[in-house]
mmCIF file of C-alpha atoms in Angstrom:
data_model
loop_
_atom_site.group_PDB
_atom_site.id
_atom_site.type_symbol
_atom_site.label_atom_id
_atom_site.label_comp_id
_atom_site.label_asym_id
_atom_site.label_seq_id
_atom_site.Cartn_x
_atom_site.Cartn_y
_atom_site.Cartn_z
ATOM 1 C CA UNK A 22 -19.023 22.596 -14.891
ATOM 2 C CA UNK A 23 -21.183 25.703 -14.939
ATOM 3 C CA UNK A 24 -22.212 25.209 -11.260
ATOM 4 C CA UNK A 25 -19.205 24.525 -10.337
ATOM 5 C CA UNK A 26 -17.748 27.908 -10.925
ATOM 6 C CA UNK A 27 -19.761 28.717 -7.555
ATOM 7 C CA UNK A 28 -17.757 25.923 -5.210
ATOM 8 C CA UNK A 29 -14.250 27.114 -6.287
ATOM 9 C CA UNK A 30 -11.914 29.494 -6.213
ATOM 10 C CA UNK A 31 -11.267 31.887 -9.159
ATOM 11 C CA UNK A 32 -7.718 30.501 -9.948
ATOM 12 C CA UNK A 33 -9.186 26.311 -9.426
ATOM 13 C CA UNK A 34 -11.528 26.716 -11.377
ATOM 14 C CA UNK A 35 -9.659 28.189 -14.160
ATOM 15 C CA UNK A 36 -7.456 25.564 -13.776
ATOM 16 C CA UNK A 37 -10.029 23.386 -14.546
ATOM 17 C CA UNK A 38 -11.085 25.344 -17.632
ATOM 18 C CA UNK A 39 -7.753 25.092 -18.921
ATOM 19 C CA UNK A 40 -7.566 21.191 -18.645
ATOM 20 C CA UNK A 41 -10.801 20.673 -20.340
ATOM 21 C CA UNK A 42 -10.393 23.087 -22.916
ATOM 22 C CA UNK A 43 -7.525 20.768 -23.565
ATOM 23 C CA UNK A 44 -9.274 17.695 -23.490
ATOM 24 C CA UNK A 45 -11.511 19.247 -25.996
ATOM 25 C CA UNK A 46 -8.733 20.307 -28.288
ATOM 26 C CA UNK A 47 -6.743 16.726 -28.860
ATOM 27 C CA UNK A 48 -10.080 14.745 -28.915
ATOM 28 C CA UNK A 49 -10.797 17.158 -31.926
ATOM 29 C CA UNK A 50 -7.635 16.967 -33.353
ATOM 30 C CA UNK A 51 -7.989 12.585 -33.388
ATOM 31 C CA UNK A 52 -6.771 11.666 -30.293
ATOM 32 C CA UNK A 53 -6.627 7.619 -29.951
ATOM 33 C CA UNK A 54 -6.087 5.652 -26.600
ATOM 34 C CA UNK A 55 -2.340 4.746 -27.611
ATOM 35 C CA UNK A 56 -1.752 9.026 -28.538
ATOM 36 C CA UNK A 57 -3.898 10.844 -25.589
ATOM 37 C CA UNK A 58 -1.339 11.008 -23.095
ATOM 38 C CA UNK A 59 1.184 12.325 -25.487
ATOM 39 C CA UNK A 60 -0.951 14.601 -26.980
ATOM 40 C CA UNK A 61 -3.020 16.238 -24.059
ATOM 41 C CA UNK A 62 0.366 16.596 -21.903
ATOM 42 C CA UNK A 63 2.167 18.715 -24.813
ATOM 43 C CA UNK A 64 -1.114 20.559 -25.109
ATOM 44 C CA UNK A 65 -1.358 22.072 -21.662
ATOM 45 C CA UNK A 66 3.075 22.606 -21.706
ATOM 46 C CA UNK A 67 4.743 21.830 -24.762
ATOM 47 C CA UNK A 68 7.938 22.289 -22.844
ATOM 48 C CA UNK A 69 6.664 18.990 -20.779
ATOM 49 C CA UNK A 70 9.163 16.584 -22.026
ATOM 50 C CA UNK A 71 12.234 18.704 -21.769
ATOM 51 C CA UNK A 72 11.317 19.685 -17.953
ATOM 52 C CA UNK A 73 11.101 15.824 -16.936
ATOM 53 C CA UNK A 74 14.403 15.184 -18.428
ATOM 54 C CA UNK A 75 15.531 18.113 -16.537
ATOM 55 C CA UNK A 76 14.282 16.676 -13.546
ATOM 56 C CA UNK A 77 15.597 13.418 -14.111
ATOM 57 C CA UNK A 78 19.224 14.911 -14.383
ATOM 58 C CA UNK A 79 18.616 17.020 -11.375
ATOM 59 C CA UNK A 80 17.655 13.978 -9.419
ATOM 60 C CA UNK A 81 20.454 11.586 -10.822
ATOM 61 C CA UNK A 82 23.420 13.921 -10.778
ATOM 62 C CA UNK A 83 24.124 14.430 -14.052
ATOM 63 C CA UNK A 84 24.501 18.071 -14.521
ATOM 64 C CA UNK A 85 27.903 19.776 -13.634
ATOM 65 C CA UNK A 86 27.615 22.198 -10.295
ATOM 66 C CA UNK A 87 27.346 25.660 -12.232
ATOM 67 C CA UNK A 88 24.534 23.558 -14.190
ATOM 68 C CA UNK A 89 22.723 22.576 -11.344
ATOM 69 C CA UNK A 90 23.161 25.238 -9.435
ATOM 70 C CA UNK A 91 21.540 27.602 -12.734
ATOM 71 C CA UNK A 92 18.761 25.064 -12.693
ATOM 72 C CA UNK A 93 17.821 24.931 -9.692
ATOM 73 C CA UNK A 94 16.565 28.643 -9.356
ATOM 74 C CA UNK A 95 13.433 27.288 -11.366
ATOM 75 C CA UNK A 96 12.948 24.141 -10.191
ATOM 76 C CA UNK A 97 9.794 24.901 -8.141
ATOM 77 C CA UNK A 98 8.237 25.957 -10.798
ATOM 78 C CA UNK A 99 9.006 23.704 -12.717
ATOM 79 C CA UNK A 100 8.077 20.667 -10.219
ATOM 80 C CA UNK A 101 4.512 23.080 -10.106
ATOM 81 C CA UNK A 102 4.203 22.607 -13.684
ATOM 82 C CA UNK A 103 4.608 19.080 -13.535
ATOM 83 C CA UNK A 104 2.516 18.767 -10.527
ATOM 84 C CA UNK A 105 -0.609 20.880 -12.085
ATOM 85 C CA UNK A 106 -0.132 18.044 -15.341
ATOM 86 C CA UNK A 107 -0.489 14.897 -12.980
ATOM 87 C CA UNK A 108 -3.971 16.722 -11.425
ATOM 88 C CA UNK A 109 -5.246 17.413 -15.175
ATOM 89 C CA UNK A 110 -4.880 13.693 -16.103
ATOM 90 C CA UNK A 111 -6.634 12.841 -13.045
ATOM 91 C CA UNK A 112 -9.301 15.268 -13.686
ATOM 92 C CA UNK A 113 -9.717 14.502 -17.525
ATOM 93 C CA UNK A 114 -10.152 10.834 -16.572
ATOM 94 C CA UNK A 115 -13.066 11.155 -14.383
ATOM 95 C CA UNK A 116 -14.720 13.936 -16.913
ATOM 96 C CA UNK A 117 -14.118 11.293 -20.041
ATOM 97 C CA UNK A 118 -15.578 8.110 -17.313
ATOM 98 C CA UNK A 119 -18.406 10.280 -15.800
ATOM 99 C CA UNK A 120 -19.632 11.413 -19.227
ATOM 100 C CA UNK A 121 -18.948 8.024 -20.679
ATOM 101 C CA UNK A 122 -16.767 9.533 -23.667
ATOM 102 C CA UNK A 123 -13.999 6.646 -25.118
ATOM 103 C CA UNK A 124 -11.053 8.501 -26.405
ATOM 104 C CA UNK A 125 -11.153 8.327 -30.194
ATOM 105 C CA UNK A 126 -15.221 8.370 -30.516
ATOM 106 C CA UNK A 127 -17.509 11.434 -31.610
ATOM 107 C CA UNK A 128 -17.822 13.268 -28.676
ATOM 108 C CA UNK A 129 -21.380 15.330 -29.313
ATOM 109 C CA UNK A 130 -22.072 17.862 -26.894
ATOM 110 C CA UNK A 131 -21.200 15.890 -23.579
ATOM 111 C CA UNK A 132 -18.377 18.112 -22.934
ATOM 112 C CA UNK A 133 -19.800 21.994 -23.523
ATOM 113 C CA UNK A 134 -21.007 21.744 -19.893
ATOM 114 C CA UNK A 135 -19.634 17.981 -18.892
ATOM 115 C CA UNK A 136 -20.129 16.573 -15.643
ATOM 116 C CA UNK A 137 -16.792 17.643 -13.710
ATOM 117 C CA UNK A 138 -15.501 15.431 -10.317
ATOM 118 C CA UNK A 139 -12.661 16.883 -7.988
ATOM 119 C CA UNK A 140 -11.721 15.761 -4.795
ATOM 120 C CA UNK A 141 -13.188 17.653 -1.880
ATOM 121 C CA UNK A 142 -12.432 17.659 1.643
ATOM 122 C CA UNK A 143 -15.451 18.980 3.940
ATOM 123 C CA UNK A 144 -12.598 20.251 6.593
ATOM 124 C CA UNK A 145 -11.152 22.248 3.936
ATOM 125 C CA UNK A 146 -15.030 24.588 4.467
ATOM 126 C CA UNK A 147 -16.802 25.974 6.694
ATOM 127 C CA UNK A 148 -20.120 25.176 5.515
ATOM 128 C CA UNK A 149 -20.101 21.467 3.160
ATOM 129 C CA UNK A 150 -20.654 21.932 -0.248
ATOM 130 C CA UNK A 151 -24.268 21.351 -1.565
ATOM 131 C CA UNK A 152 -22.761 19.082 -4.135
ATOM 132 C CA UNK A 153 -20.136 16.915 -1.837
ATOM 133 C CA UNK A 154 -20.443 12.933 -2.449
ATOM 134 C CA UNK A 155 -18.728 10.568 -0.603
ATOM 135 C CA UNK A 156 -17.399 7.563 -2.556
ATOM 136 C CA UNK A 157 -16.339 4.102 -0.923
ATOM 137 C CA UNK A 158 -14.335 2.224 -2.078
ATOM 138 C CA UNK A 159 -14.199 -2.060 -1.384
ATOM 139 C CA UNK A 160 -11.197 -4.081 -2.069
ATOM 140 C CA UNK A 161 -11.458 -7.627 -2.474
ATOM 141 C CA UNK A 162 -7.877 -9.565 -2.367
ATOM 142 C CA UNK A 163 -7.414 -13.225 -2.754
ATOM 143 C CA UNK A 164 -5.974 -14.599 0.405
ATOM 144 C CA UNK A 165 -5.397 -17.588 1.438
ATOM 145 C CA UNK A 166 -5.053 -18.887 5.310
ATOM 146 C CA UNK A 167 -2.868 -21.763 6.247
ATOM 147 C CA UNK A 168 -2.298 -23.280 9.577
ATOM 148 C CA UNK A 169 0.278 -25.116 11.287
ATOM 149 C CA UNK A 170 -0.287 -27.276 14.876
ATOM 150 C CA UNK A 171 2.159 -26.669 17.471
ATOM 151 C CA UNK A 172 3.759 -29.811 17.318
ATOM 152 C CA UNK A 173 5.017 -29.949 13.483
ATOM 153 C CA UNK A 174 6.360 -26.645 14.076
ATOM 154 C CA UNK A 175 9.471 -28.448 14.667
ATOM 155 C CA UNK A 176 9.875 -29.867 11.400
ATOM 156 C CA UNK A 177 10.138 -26.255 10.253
ATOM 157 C CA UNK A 178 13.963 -27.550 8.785
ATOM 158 C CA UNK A 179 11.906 -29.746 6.026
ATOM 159 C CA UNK A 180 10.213 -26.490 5.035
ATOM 160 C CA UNK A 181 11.287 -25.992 1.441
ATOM 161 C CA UNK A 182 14.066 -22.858 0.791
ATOM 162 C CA UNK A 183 11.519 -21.323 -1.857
ATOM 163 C CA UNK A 184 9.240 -20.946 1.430
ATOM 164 C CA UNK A 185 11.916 -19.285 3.839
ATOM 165 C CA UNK A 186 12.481 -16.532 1.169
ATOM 166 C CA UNK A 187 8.831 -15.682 0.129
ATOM 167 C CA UNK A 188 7.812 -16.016 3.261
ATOM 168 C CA UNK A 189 10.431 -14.578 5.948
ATOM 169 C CA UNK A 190 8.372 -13.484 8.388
ATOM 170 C CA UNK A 191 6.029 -16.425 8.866
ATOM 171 C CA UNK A 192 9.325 -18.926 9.002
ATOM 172 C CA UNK A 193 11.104 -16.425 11.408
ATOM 173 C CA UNK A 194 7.557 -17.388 13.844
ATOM 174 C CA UNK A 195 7.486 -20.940 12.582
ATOM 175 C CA UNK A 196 11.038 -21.284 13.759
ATOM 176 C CA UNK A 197 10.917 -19.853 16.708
ATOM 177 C CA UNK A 198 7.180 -21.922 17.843
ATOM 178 C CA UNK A 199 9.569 -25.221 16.957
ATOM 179 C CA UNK A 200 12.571 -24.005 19.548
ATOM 180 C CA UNK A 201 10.171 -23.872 22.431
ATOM 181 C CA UNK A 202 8.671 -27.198 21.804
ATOM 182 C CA UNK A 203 12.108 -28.675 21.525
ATOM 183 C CA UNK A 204 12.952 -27.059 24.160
ATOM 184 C CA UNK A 205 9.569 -28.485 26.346
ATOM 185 C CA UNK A 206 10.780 -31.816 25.225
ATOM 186 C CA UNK A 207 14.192 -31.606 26.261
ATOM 187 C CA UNK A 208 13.950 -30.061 30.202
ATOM 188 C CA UNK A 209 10.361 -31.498 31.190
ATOM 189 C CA UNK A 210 9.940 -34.969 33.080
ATOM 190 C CA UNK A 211 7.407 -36.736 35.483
ATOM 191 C CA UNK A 212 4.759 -34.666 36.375
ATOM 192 C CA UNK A 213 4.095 -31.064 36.960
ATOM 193 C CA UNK A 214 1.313 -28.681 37.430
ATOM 194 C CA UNK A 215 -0.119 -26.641 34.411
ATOM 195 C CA UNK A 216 0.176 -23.559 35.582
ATOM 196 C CA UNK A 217 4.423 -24.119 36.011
ATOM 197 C CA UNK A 218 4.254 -26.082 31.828
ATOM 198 C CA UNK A 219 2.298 -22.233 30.797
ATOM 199 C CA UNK A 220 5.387 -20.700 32.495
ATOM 200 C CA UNK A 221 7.639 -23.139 30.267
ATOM 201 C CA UNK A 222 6.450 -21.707 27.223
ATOM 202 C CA UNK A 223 8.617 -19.386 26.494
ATOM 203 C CA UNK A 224 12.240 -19.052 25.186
ATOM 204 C CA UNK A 225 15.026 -16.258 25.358
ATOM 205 C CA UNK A 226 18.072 -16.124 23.198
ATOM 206 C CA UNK A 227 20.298 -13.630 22.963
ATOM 207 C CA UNK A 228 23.637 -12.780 20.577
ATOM 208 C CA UNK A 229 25.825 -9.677 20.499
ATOM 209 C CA UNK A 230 23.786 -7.867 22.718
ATOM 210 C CA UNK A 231 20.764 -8.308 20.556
ATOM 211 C CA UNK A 232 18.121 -10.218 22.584
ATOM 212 C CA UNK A 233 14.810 -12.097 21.640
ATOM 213 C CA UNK A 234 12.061 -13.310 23.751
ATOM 214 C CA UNK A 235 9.549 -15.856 22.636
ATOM 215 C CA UNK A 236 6.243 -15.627 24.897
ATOM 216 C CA UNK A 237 3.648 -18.713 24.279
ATOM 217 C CA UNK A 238 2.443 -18.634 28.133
ATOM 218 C CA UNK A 239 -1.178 -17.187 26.524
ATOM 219 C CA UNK A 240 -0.952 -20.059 23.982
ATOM 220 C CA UNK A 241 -0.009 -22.789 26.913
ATOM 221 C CA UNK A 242 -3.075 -24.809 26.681
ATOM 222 C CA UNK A 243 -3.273 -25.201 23.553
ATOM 223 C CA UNK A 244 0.506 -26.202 22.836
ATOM 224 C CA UNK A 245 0.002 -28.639 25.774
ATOM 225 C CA UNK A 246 -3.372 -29.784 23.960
ATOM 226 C CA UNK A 247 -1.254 -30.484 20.624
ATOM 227 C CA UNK A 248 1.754 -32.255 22.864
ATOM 228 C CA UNK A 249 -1.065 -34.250 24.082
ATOM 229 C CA UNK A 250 -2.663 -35.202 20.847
ATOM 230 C CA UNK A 251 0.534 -36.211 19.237
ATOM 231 C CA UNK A 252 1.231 -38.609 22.584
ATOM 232 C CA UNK A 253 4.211 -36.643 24.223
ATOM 233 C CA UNK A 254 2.279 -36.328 27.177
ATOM 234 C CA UNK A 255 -1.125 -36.854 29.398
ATOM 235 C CA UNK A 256 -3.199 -33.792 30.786
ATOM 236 C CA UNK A 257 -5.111 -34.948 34.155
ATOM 237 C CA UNK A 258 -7.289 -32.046 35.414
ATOM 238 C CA UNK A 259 -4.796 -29.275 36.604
ATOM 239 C CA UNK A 260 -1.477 -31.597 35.831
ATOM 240 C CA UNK A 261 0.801 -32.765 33.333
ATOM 241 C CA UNK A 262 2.540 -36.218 32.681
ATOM 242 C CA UNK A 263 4.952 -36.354 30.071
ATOM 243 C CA UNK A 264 5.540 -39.765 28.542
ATOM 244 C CA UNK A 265 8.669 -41.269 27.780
#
């Protein structure tokens, strides 16, 4: 915190004063886990509570005109207020993890000159800060990849309803994959050249004006690879025999 002082601005880093002077006042007054919040808001505004209710009738309408219009003549300082207590929490919680203080244990020394993290944008200098870290951050999310062949695309009906509402989007394509294959089926005969069944795949509907165009030309191979493979029809070199 003491080098700090140098990266900041006067006003920041009195700001940041302020928010651990707090901290240090409602661990020492037996702040537990389930109380902090409570207790460390009301410390830096004890007004806290009343100016979120405020806000809360602001936003939902129910003050009178006269009321809101009175209110209103503080409200961005008020919202300030409210703004400057979200960035203390943030910055209390990375001074209790960085020097590894649990709310509700002796806390020593660690915080008469505790290790202090803010967020710092190099852009925001002309010359980086000697103390700037970059942190990265890696997400892993379970996920899960399922795949459907051309072909059984037009079963999409049998698909269960549960499906169609979770998962809209993949349906909408399913259902729309399924149409052109019907729609392969039902106006190709005999024998044509590839190149004219890749021009096939594709389908255009339109209603009120709205209009939707299904391209699978890219894709033509390998729908006529599944058609194939499920015996609707024969490739031979550059052609195409459909069975019947």
């Amino acid at each position: 915190m003491s080098e700090l002082k140098e990266e900041l601005d006067e006003e920041d880093f009195q700001d940041c004063e302020r928010y651990i002077d707090a901290l240090r006042s409602v661990l020492s007054r037996g702040a537990t886990p389930e109380n902090f919040n409570q207790m460390f808001q009301m410390e830096l505004d004890p007004e806290v509570n009343e100016k979120r209710q405020l806000f809360r009738d602001i936003m939902e309408g129910n003050l009178s005109l006269e009321e809101r219009k009175a209110k209103m003549e503080n409200f961005t300082e008020m919202m300030n207020d409210l703004g400057k207590i979200s960035d203390a929490q943030s910055l209390v919680y990375e001074v209790l993890s960085r020097n590894k203080i649990e709310v509700g244990e002796d806390v020593g020394d660690r915080l008469d000159d505790p290790i202090v993290r803010i967020p710092y944008l190099p852009e925001d200098d002309e010359e980086e800060s000697r103390f700037a870290k970059i942190t990265t951050i890696l997400t892993f999310n379970p996920r899960a990849a399922v795949f459907i062949d051309e072909f059984s695309a037009i079963l999409v009906d049998e698909l269960d309803e549960e499906f169609r509402d979770e998962y809209e989007d993949e349906f909408f394509e399913i259902y729309y994959l399924g149409e052109m294959i019907s729609n392969l089926r039902k106006s190709s005969s005999g024998k044509m050249d590839a190149k004219r069944f890749y021009e096939m795949c594709a389908l255009q509907a339109e209603e009120d004006g709205y209009i939707l165009k299904v391209n699978g030309r890219d894709v033509g191979q390998e729908i006529a690879r599944s058609l194939e493979k499920n015996g609707i029809l024969k490739i031979k070199g550059d052609g195409i025999k459909w069975k019947r």
